[in-house]
Every structure is written in C-alpha cells, then in structure tokens.
Amino acid sequence: MKKRILTGDRPSGKLHLGHYVGSLANRVKLQDEYDQFVLIADVQALTDNYEHPEMVVNSVRELVLDYVAAGIDPKKSTIVLQSQIPAIAEMTVFFLNMVSLNRVLRNPTVKAEIEQKGFADTLPAGFAMYPVSQAADITAFEASLVPVGEDQLPMIEQTREIVRKFNNLYGETLVEPEALVGEFPRLVGLDGKAKMSKSLGNCIYLADSVEEVDKKVRSMFTDPTRLKPTDPGHVENNPVFIYHDAFNPNKAEVEELKTRYIAGQVGDVEVKQKLAVAINTLLEPMRKRRSELEQDPEKVNEILRNGVEKGREVSAEVLKKIKQAMKIDYQF
Ligand code: TRP
C-alpha cells in the first residue's frame, strides 16, 4: 500500500508563489508516489474568521481552482473539505487531553499569529487550540508525510508529541508524521520583506495574469546600493536573484546574469524582464488548467463530493481504532 500524505491550506485567499515553492511543488511531485490527501481547512479558517464565514465559504472553490491549476490532479490526490469530516472534530476533542494549555500557547507560529492579529484578551480559545485540530487533520488520514512551508513546522512537532503521548497511554494506534519542507521554505516578498504574504501585499498569485506578473516584477525591490547599471551589484539576498534561482529553469542564463550584475554590466530592467518571462512560463499551464475548470463548475462539485466521500471513509476507520484504544467503543 502507498504511504499517505496529508497536507492542506486554510481557504482564506488566493495561493501565491511562496505557497508554490514552499509546499505545492512537493505535492505535485509526490502525488504519484503517495496516496495524497489535501485538506481545505475551512474549520481552521473559521477560528479567526468566524464573524465572517462567507469569506471562508467563498474561498473554498477558489482553493480547488488553485490546487488543480498548480497541478494537483484530483484523479491522483483527494481534496477533502475539513468541515465535512466529523471524525476530525471528534479526534480534536480527545487530543485536547493530550496536551497542556501552556504547551499550546508556547507554539511559536500561533504566538506570532496572536500578536499579529492583536487578539490580546479577546483571543478565541478555538484559535489558540487550532494546532490540536491540525494534529487531528493529519492523524485522521494516517499520514506519514506532511509537505508544508516552514511556518508549519511547529504544528508538525506538536502533532508528533500528541501522537507519542496517545500511543504511550493507549497503545500504538496513531501514525507519527514527518514534515517535508520545499526547496525554498520561505520565499522573500516582492518588497524584499522576509516573507511573501497576503497580509503584506507583496505576492505574485498563481492566478495573476501575464500583465500583472510583468508589472509586479518591474516593481520588485533589488540591490539598494546600486544606483546605475554600471555599479557593481549584489546578488545575495537580492529578491530578483532569489526568484531567478527559484523560478528560472535556465541555470546558464541565471549564472550569466549574476556574473554581469556583479560586474556592473547589466541593468535591472533586463534582469527583471527575464525573470517575468520565467515566472509567466511557470504560470502559463496553470492559467490554462484554471480556465478549463472555471468553465465547469459541476466538475468542482464532483471533486468536492468525491473528496468528502473518501475522506469520511478513511477517517472513520481511524476514529474507530482510536475509540477502541481508549475503550470507549461501547457495545450496548
Ligand atoms: N495551518 C495550515 C496553514 O495555515 C493549514 C492546515 C490545516 C494544514 N490543517 C493542516 C497544513 C494539516 C498541513 C496539515 O496553512
């Protein structure tokens, strides 16, 4: 039997190139070798959007389009809508006993998000506990591998701790997963900020048009010490060259541009033009797959229906094992 992958995203906006190199590219690559489940984590998205559920709901179909566009093939991978899988909610309740409140609040990713969202005294308990429900997401599918971006590593660590505690207490039941981070675990933003992120407004989205990509690349932050094309430039930590490394498959062209840049023999304009071409070449097949699926809303329904059906089957079996292990598989 193929080993399982479980990974996912919150439906709270469009996927961008940071998602692609951090995790999506791995999912596309591994979907033949693994039995892959990709979770649309709408319940998790509600932990900080519960006042506006329509924002979450409206993003669900968008995410399906992004997945298929990126190359996740619904014939190979199962796309599962989290809220439709009751076993995950039940498992979350059991797992809450497997972790201390202090441990959850020490999770560095959650801590950073709490600060960024300025929750302070209004921190919803559900939000603080979402890593526990994420442990349920992963274990409900007996996943051994979780392709994610770097920011998700604390979640996988927490899942591993919960699994070990559960297995120690109730006997070997749950599969302990490992994280797999992509080649570019954290992609710098267009503005040179540490991370490409929707809230920072420094993204190229998978759904961007050729014109949008051209315009965004033209606006990119480069080497601030370089005032004219004849000044010797820096390629390290230069977002334009980080992107060339990430998205331009023509390595010879990248090396040649770097050499000329360092020597002060090429302007930003040419470096950026070639980058925009590379990114548009990557996105072109995605645009095609997206527009095909966009024209077939019933196909999106079918993908969601099939995913929910298969997701319920697999997770119900795991929940049964959990209840047996915990001795709450009453017979009366
Ligand atoms: N927390 C992830 C994010 O914010 C989304 C997610 C939910 C997830 N459940 C998951 C990722 C399970 C990997 C595995 O992007």
GROMACS .gro file of C-alpha atoms and ligand atoms in nm:
model
  347
    1MET     CA    1   0.000   0.000   0.000
    2LYS     CA    2   0.118   0.351  -0.079
    3LYS     CA    3   0.215   0.569   0.213
    4ARG     CA    4  -0.011   0.861   0.289
    5ILE     CA    5   0.037   1.234   0.267
    6LEU     CA    6  -0.190   1.482   0.437
    7THR     CA    7  -0.142   1.849   0.386
    8GLY     CA    8  -0.365   2.149   0.343
    9ASP     CA    9  -0.442   2.517   0.347
   10ARG     CA   10  -0.692   2.750   0.501
   11PRO     CA   11  -0.939   2.880   0.245
   12SER     CA   12  -0.875   3.245   0.316
   13GLY     CA   13  -0.737   3.385  -0.006
   14LYS     CA   14  -0.551   3.302  -0.320
   15LEU     CA   15  -0.236   3.088  -0.325
   16HIS     CA   16   0.088   3.258  -0.426
   17LEU     CA   17   0.439   3.169  -0.540
   18GLY     CA   18   0.553   3.132  -0.178
   19HIS     CA   19   0.299   2.852  -0.135
   20TYR     CA   20   0.418   2.701  -0.460
   21VAL     CA   21   0.788   2.668  -0.375
   22GLY     CA   22   0.723   2.602  -0.005
   23SER     CA   23   0.482   2.316  -0.047
   24LEU     CA   24   0.266   2.292  -0.361
   25ALA     CA   25   0.553   2.185  -0.586
   26ASN     CA   26   0.625   1.897  -0.349
   27ARG     CA   27   0.262   1.792  -0.351
   28VAL     CA   28   0.253   1.787  -0.728
   29LYS     CA   29   0.575   1.588  -0.739
   30LEU     CA   30   0.473   1.334  -0.473
   31GLN     CA   31   0.114   1.262  -0.577
   32ASP     CA   32   0.217   0.960  -0.785
   33GLU     CA   33   0.432   0.801  -0.520
   34TYR     CA   34   0.194   0.864  -0.227
   35ASP     CA   35  -0.173   0.833  -0.153
   36GLN     CA   36  -0.219   1.206  -0.107
   37PHE     CA   37  -0.496   1.391   0.077
   38VAL     CA   38  -0.510   1.770   0.051
   39LEU     CA   39  -0.729   1.934   0.312
   40ILE     CA   40  -0.923   2.254   0.260
   41ALA     CA   41  -0.912   2.359   0.624
   42ASP     CA   42  -1.232   2.564   0.648
   43VAL     CA   43  -1.286   2.485   1.016
   44GLN     CA   44  -0.938   2.613   1.092
   45ALA     CA   45  -1.001   2.922   0.878
   46LEU     CA   46  -1.312   2.991   1.088
   47THR     CA   47  -1.103   3.010   1.407
   48ASP     CA   48  -1.012   3.365   1.311
   49ASN     CA   49  -1.288   3.439   1.059
   50TYR     CA   50  -1.591   3.310   1.249
   51GLU     CA   51  -1.751   3.654   1.231
   52HIS     CA   52  -1.737   3.636   0.851
   53PRO     CA   53  -1.800   3.276   0.750
   54GLU     CA   54  -1.888   3.388   0.397
   55MET     CA   55  -1.523   3.485   0.345
   56VAL     CA   56  -1.420   3.129   0.420
   57VAL     CA   57  -1.701   2.967   0.226
   58ASN     CA   58  -1.638   3.182  -0.080
   59SER     CA   59  -1.272   3.081  -0.081
   60VAL     CA   60  -1.335   2.706  -0.089
   61ARG     CA   61  -1.398   2.680  -0.463
   62GLU     CA   62  -1.116   2.928  -0.526
   63LEU     CA   63  -0.880   2.692  -0.346
   64VAL     CA   64  -0.994   2.395  -0.554
   65LEU     CA   65  -0.916   2.601  -0.865
   66ASP     CA   66  -0.575   2.695  -0.727
   67TYR     CA   67  -0.495   2.332  -0.648
   68VAL     CA   68  -0.592   2.199  -0.987
   69ALA     CA   69  -0.419   2.492  -1.156
   70ALA     CA   70  -0.099   2.419  -0.962
   71GLY     CA   71  -0.104   2.063  -1.092
   72ILE     CA   72  -0.272   1.871  -0.811
   73ASP     CA   73  -0.463   1.612  -1.009
   74PRO     CA   74  -0.795   1.510  -0.848
   75LYS     CA   75  -0.754   1.166  -1.006
   76LYS     CA   76  -0.436   1.114  -0.804
   77SER     CA   77  -0.493   1.330  -0.496
   78THR     CA   78  -0.801   1.353  -0.277
   79ILE     CA   79  -0.914   1.707  -0.199
   80VAL     CA   80  -1.102   1.700   0.131
   81LEU     CA   81  -1.323   1.971   0.281
   82GLN     CA   82  -1.248   1.967   0.654
   83SER     CA   83  -1.589   2.071   0.792
   84GLN     CA   84  -1.749   1.772   0.623
   85ILE     CA   85  -1.534   1.522   0.812
   86PRO     CA   86  -1.687   1.468   1.157
   87ALA     CA   87  -1.407   1.233   1.270
   88ILE     CA   88  -1.165   1.528   1.274
   89ALA     CA   89  -1.382   1.719   1.518
   90GLU     CA   90  -1.421   1.416   1.744
   91MET     CA   91  -1.049   1.344   1.741
   92THR     CA   92  -0.975   1.707   1.827
   93VAL     CA   93  -1.177   1.672   2.147
   94PHE     CA   94  -0.981   1.363   2.251
   95PHE     CA   95  -0.646   1.517   2.159
   96LEU     CA   96  -0.712   1.824   2.373
   97ASN     CA   97  -0.641   1.598   2.671
   98MET     CA   98  -0.303   1.501   2.525
   99VAL     CA   99  -0.151   1.846   2.552
  100SER     CA  100  -0.120   2.112   2.821
  101LEU     CA  101  -0.267   2.455   2.777
  102ASN     CA  102   0.076   2.608   2.829
  103ARG     CA  103   0.232   2.390   2.563
  104VAL     CA  104  -0.024   2.504   2.305
  105LEU     CA  105   0.029   2.867   2.394
  106ARG     CA  106   0.405   2.827   2.352
  107ASN     CA  107   0.369   2.722   1.987
  108PRO     CA  108   0.580   2.988   1.812
  109THR     CA  109   0.365   3.010   1.497
  110VAL     CA  110   0.045   3.050   1.698
  111LYS     CA  111   0.216   3.303   1.925
  112ALA     CA  112   0.326   3.511   1.627
  113GLU     CA  113  -0.023   3.499   1.475
  114ILE     CA  114  -0.186   3.602   1.804
  115GLU     CA  115   0.042   3.901   1.819
  116GLN     CA  116  -0.005   3.992   1.453
  117LYS     CA  117  -0.383   3.977   1.485
  118GLY     CA  118  -0.373   4.177   1.807
  119PHE     CA  119  -0.609   3.938   1.991
  120ALA     CA  120  -0.480   4.010   2.345
  121ASP     CA  121  -0.772   3.945   2.587
  122THR     CA  122  -1.011   3.853   2.310
  123LEU     CA  123  -0.810   3.551   2.194
  124PRO     CA  124  -1.068   3.289   2.093
  125ALA     CA  125  -0.999   2.955   2.261
  126GLY     CA  126  -1.064   2.786   1.927
  127PHE     CA  127  -0.787   2.983   1.762
  128ALA     CA  128  -0.535   2.906   2.035
  129MET     CA  129  -0.618   2.536   2.004
  130TYR     CA  130  -0.603   2.506   1.628
  131PRO     CA  131  -0.271   2.316   1.632
  132VAL     CA  132  -0.455   2.040   1.818
  133SER     CA  133  -0.719   2.017   1.548
  134GLN     CA  134  -0.438   2.019   1.293
  135ALA     CA  135  -0.296   1.713   1.470
  136ALA     CA  136  -0.636   1.554   1.414
  137ASP     CA  137  -0.631   1.656   1.045
  138ILE     CA  138  -0.302   1.477   0.995
  139THR     CA  139  -0.362   1.165   1.203
  140ALA     CA  140  -0.719   1.114   1.077
  141PHE     CA  141  -0.561   1.009   0.747
  142GLU     CA  142  -0.270   0.812   0.898
  143ALA     CA  143  -0.032   1.039   0.710
  144SER     CA  144   0.337   0.968   0.744
  145LEU     CA  145   0.442   1.274   0.544
  146VAL     CA  146   0.323   1.635   0.555
  147PRO     CA  147   0.457   1.869   0.283
  148VAL     CA  148   0.434   2.220   0.428
  149GLY     CA  149   0.600   2.559   0.436
  150GLU     CA  150   0.850   2.638   0.709
  151ASP     CA  151   0.598   2.822   0.929
  152GLN     CA  152   0.409   2.495   0.980
  153LEU     CA  153   0.697   2.303   1.138
  154PRO     CA  154   0.580   2.380   1.495
  155MET     CA  155   0.242   2.225   1.408
  156ILE     CA  156   0.401   1.903   1.294
  157GLU     CA  157   0.619   1.894   1.605
  158GLN     CA  158   0.310   1.938   1.819
  159THR     CA  159   0.132   1.663   1.627
  160ARG     CA  160   0.425   1.430   1.689
  161GLU     CA  161   0.411   1.498   2.062
  162ILE     CA  162   0.036   1.432   2.072
  163VAL     CA  163   0.080   1.108   1.878
  164ARG     CA  164   0.354   0.984   2.111
  165LYS     CA  165   0.150   1.069   2.420
  166PHE     CA  166  -0.158   0.897   2.280
  167ASN     CA  167   0.034   0.586   2.176
  168ASN     CA  168   0.213   0.565   2.511
  169LEU     CA  169  -0.111   0.591   2.702
  170TYR     CA  170  -0.344   0.379   2.491
  171GLY     CA  171  -0.113   0.158   2.284
  172GLU     CA  172   0.026   0.201   1.930
  173THR     CA  173  -0.264   0.348   1.736
  174LEU     CA  174  -0.166   0.666   1.557
  175VAL     CA  175   0.092   0.721   1.284
  176GLU     CA  176   0.366   0.971   1.369
  177PRO     CA  177   0.413   1.207   1.075
  178GLU     CA  178   0.716   1.384   0.939
  179ALA     CA  179   0.726   1.728   0.780
  180LEU     CA  180   0.867   1.789   0.435
  181VAL     CA  181   0.965   2.146   0.360
  182GLY     CA  182   1.011   2.262  -0.001
  183GLU     CA  183   1.324   2.380  -0.172
  184PHE     CA  184   1.251   2.741  -0.079
  185PRO     CA  185   1.094   2.709   0.266
  186ARG     CA  186   1.028   3.080   0.297
  187LEU     CA  187   1.012   3.296  -0.013
  188VAL     CA  188   1.106   3.662   0.021
  189GLY     CA  189   0.835   3.913  -0.079
  190LEU     CA  190   0.838   4.139  -0.384
  191ASP     CA  191   0.929   4.422  -0.148
  192GLY     CA  192   1.226   4.236   0.000
  193LYS     CA  193   1.040   4.164   0.325
  194ALA     CA  194   1.120   3.828   0.483
  195LYS     CA  195   0.807   3.655   0.360
  196MET     CA  196   0.568   3.662   0.068
  197SER     CA  197   0.235   3.704   0.242
  198LYS     CA  198  -0.113   3.817   0.157
  199SER     CA  199  -0.131   4.049   0.457
  200LEU     CA  200   0.190   4.224   0.348
  201GLY     CA  201   0.058   4.270  -0.006
  202ASN     CA  202   0.385   4.155  -0.161
  203CYS     CA  203   0.273   3.850  -0.356
  204ILE     CA  204   0.256   3.711  -0.705
  205TYR     CA  205  -0.054   3.493  -0.712
  206LEU     CA  206  -0.083   3.173  -0.914
  207ALA     CA  207  -0.393   3.335  -1.068
  208ASP     CA  208  -0.213   3.654  -1.178
  209SER     CA  209  -0.227   3.745  -1.546
  210VAL     CA  210   0.080   3.798  -1.766
  211GLU     CA  211   0.034   4.174  -1.730
  212GLU     CA  212   0.007   4.154  -1.352
  213VAL     CA  213   0.324   3.945  -1.330
  214ASP     CA  214   0.513   4.184  -1.561
  215LYS     CA  215   0.404   4.482  -1.356
  216LYS     CA  216   0.481   4.323  -1.019
  217VAL     CA  217   0.825   4.205  -1.128
  218ARG     CA  218   0.905   4.554  -1.261
  219SER     CA  219   0.822   4.695  -0.917
  220MET     CA  220   1.046   4.449  -0.733
  221PHE     CA  221   1.298   4.551  -0.475
  222THR     CA  222   1.658   4.480  -0.586
  223ASP     CA  223   2.002   4.588  -0.464
  224PRO     CA  224   1.953   4.920  -0.278
  225THR     CA  225   2.326   5.004  -0.302
  226ARG     CA  226   2.319   5.004  -0.680
  227LEU     CA  227   2.219   5.334  -0.840
  228LYS     CA  228   2.316   5.279  -1.206
  229PRO     CA  229   2.359   4.965  -1.419
  230THR     CA  230   2.735   5.020  -1.426
  231ASP     CA  231   2.763   4.997  -1.045
  232PRO     CA  232   2.882   4.654  -0.927
  233GLY     CA  233   2.574   4.480  -0.784
  234HIS     CA  234   2.500   4.226  -0.510
  235VAL     CA  235   2.317   3.906  -0.593
  236GLU     CA  236   2.299   3.755  -0.242
  237ASN     CA  237   1.979   3.846  -0.061
  238ASN     CA  238   1.865   4.024  -0.374
  239PRO     CA  239   1.499   3.924  -0.425
  240VAL     CA  240   1.528   3.935  -0.803
  241PHE     CA  241   1.807   3.678  -0.799
  242ILE     CA  242   1.641   3.468  -0.528
  243TYR     CA  243   1.342   3.447  -0.764
  244HIS     CA  244   1.565   3.366  -1.061
  245ASP     CA  245   1.708   3.076  -0.858
  246ALA     CA  246   1.359   2.964  -0.762
  247PHE     CA  247   1.173   3.006  -1.093
  248ASN     CA  248   1.413   3.024  -1.384
  249PRO     CA  249   1.496   2.672  -1.505
  250ASN     CA  250   1.761   2.812  -1.740
  251LYS     CA  251   2.052   2.793  -1.494
  252ALA     CA  252   2.305   2.909  -1.752
  253GLU     CA  253   2.108   3.227  -1.812
  254VAL     CA  254   2.086   3.290  -1.436
  255GLU     CA  255   2.461   3.243  -1.388
  256GLU     CA  256   2.536   3.472  -1.679
  257LEU     CA  257   2.305   3.742  -1.542
  258LYS     CA  258   2.463   3.713  -1.198
  259THR     CA  259   2.814   3.750  -1.339
  260ARG     CA  260   2.717   4.058  -1.537
  261TYR     CA  261   2.527   4.204  -1.242
  262ILE     CA  262   2.826   4.172  -1.010
  263ALA     CA  263   3.048   4.330  -1.275
  264GLY     CA  264   2.807   4.618  -1.336
  265GLN     CA  265   2.727   4.507  -1.689
  266VAL     CA  266   2.354   4.460  -1.680
  267GLY     CA  267   2.062   4.678  -1.579
  268ASP     CA  268   1.774   4.578  -1.352
  269VAL     CA  269   1.540   4.609  -1.646
  270GLU     CA  270   1.689   4.314  -1.834
  271VAL     CA  271   1.720   4.101  -1.519
  272LYS     CA  272   1.355   4.168  -1.442
  273GLN     CA  273   1.234   4.109  -1.797
  274LYS     CA  274   1.395   3.764  -1.799
  275LEU     CA  275   1.250   3.689  -1.456
  276ALA     CA  276   0.899   3.786  -1.567
  277VAL     CA  277   0.935   3.552  -1.867
  278ALA     CA  278   1.042   3.265  -1.637
  279ILE     CA  279   0.752   3.320  -1.396
  280ASN     CA  280   0.498   3.353  -1.677
  281THR     CA  281   0.630   3.030  -1.829
  282LEU     CA  282   0.568   2.854  -1.498
  283LEU     CA  283   0.221   3.005  -1.462
  284GLU     CA  284   0.102   2.956  -1.819
  285PRO     CA  285  -0.006   2.591  -1.786
  286MET     CA  286  -0.167   2.683  -1.453
  287ARG     CA  287  -0.375   2.954  -1.622
  288LYS     CA  288  -0.487   2.701  -1.877
  289ARG     CA  289  -0.593   2.440  -1.621
  290ARG     CA  290  -0.767   2.709  -1.415
  291SER     CA  291  -0.969   2.848  -1.701
  292GLU     CA  292  -1.075   2.499  -1.809
  293LEU     CA  293  -1.204   2.414  -1.463
  294GLU     CA  294  -1.360   2.757  -1.415
  295GLN     CA  295  -1.584   2.682  -1.708
  296ASP     CA  296  -1.704   2.361  -1.548
  297PRO     CA  297  -1.848   2.436  -1.200
  298GLU     CA  298  -2.010   2.093  -1.185
  299LYS     CA  299  -1.663   1.939  -1.208
  300VAL     CA  300  -1.564   2.137  -0.896
  301ASN     CA  301  -1.871   1.997  -0.717
  302GLU     CA  302  -1.768   1.649  -0.820
  303ILE     CA  303  -1.413   1.697  -0.690
  304LEU     CA  304  -1.552   1.816  -0.356
  305ARG     CA  305  -1.809   1.536  -0.335
  306ASN     CA  306  -1.559   1.261  -0.413
  307GLY     CA  307  -1.306   1.403  -0.168
  308VAL     CA  308  -1.557   1.421   0.114
  309GLU     CA  309  -1.673   1.067   0.049
  310LYS     CA  310  -1.324   0.918   0.050
  311GLY     CA  311  -1.216   1.141   0.340
  312ARG     CA  312  -1.508   1.024   0.554
  313GLU     CA  313  -1.434   0.659   0.483
  314VAL     CA  314  -1.065   0.673   0.572
  315SER     CA  315  -1.106   0.891   0.881
  316ALA     CA  316  -1.399   0.689   1.018
  317GLU     CA  317  -1.176   0.379   1.025
  318VAL     CA  318  -0.907   0.567   1.215
  319LEU     CA  319  -1.161   0.707   1.461
  320LYS     CA  320  -1.282   0.354   1.525
  321LYS     CA  321  -0.928   0.245   1.616
  322ILE     CA  322  -0.893   0.546   1.845
  323LYS     CA  323  -1.216   0.468   2.028
  324GLN     CA  324  -1.111   0.106   2.068
  325ALA     CA  325  -0.774   0.212   2.208
  326MET     CA  326  -0.947   0.450   2.451
  327LYS     CA  327  -1.200   0.179   2.542
  328ILE     CA  328  -1.498   0.395   2.451
  329ASP     CA  329  -1.612   0.159   2.177
  330TYR     CA  330  -1.916   0.066   2.386
  331GLN     CA  331  -2.132  -0.226   2.286
  332PHE     CA  332  -2.486  -0.199   2.411
  333TRP     N1  333  -0.224   2.556   0.918
  333TRP     C1  334  -0.213   2.543   0.776
  333TRP     C2  335  -0.196   2.685   0.717
  333TRP     O1  336  -0.227   2.782   0.782
  333TRP     C3  337  -0.330   2.477   0.709
  333TRP     C4  338  -0.354   2.336   0.757
  333TRP     C5  339  -0.465   2.290   0.823
  333TRP     C6  340  -0.268   2.223   0.741
  333TRP     N2  341  -0.454   2.157   0.850
  333TRP     C7  342  -0.335   2.113   0.800
  333TRP     C8  343  -0.141   2.205   0.684
  333TRP     C9  344  -0.276   1.986   0.807
  333TRP    C10  345  -0.084   2.078   0.690
  333TRP    C11  346  -0.150   1.971   0.751
  333TRP     O2  347  -0.154   2.697   0.606
   0.00000   0.00000   0.00000
